[in-house]
CSV table of C-alpha atoms in Angstrom, one decimal:
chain,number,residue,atom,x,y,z
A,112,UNK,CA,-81.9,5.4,17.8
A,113,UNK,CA,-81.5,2.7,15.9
A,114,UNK,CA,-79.8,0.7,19.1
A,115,UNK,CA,-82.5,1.5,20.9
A,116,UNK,CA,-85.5,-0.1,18.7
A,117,UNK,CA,-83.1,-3.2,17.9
A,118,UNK,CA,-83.5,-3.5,21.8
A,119,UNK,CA,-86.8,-2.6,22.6
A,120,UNK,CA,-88.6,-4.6,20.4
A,121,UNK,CA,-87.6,-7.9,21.4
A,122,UNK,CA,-88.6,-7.0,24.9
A,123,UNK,CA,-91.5,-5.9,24.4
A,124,UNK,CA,-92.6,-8.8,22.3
A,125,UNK,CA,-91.9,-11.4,25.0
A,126,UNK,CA,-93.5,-8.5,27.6
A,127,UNK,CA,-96.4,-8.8,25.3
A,128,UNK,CA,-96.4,-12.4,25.2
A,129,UNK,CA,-96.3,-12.8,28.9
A,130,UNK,CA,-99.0,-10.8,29.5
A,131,UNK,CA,-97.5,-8.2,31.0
A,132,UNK,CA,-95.4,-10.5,33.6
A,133,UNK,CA,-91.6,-9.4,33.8
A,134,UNK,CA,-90.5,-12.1,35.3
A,135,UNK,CA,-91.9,-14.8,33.1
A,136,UNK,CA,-91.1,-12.6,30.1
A,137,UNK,CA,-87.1,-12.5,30.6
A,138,UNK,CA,-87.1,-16.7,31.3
A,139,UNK,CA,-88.7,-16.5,28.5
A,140,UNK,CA,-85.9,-14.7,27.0
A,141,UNK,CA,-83.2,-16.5,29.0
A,142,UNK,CA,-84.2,-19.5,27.8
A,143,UNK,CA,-84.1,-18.7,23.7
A,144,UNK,CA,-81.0,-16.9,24.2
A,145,UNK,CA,-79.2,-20.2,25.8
A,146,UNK,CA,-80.8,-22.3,23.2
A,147,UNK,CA,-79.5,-19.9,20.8
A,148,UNK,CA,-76.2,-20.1,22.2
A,149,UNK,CA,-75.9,-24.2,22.3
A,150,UNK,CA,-77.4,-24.1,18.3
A,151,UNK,CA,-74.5,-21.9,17.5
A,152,UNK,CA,-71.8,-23.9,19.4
A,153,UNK,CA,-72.7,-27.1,18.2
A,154,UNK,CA,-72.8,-25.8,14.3
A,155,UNK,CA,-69.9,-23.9,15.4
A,156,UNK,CA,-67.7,-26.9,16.7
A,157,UNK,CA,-68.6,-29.5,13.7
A,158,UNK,CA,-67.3,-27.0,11.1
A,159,UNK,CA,-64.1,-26.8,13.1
A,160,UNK,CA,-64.1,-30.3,12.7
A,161,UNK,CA,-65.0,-30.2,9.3
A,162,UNK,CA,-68.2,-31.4,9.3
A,163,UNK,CA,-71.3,-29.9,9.5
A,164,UNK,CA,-74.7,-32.1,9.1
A,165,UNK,CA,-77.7,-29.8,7.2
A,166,UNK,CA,-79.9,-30.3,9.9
A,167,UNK,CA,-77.2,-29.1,12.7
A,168,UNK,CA,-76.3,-26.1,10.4
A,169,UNK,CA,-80.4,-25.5,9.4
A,170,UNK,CA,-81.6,-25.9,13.5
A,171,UNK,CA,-78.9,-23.3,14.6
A,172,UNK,CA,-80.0,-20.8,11.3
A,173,UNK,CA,-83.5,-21.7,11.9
A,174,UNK,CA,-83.1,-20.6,15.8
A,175,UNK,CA,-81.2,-18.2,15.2
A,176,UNK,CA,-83.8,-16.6,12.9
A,177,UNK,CA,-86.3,-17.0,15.2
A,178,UNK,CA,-84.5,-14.9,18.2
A,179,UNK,CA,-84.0,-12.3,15.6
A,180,UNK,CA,-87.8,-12.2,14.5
A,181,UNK,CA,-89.2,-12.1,17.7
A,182,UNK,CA,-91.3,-15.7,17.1
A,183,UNK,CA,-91.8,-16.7,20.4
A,184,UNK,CA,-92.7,-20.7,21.7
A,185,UNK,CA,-93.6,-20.5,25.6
């Protein structure tokens, strides 16, 4: 059940968001999840290289926190 509402929610906030338009609603989602994604590799490749600016490390926490929250920016 749990599954399930860890889904759910997320979809139906950017549903919600879109007004009710699918389509607009998952580029919506598309688009966070590849931003997401790039945060993570960047952070992800400077501490291989042993280096990780705060503000790479805090942007890819800070997005990252955001796709799990559900705070949307159209």
């Amino acid at each position: 059940m749990r599954a399930l509402i860890d889904v759910d929610a997320p979809a139906i906030a950017y549903l919600e968001t879109a007004h009710g338009d699918a389509e607009q609603a998952l580029r919506w989602a598309v688009v966070a999840l590849i931003r997401t994604e790039v945060a993570l590799a960047e952070a992800r490749n400077a501490v291989s290289r042993g280096y990780v600016p705060a503000s790479l490390l805090a942007g890819a926490i800070d997005l990252t926190f955001r796709s799990c929250h559900w705070r949307l920016q159209p």
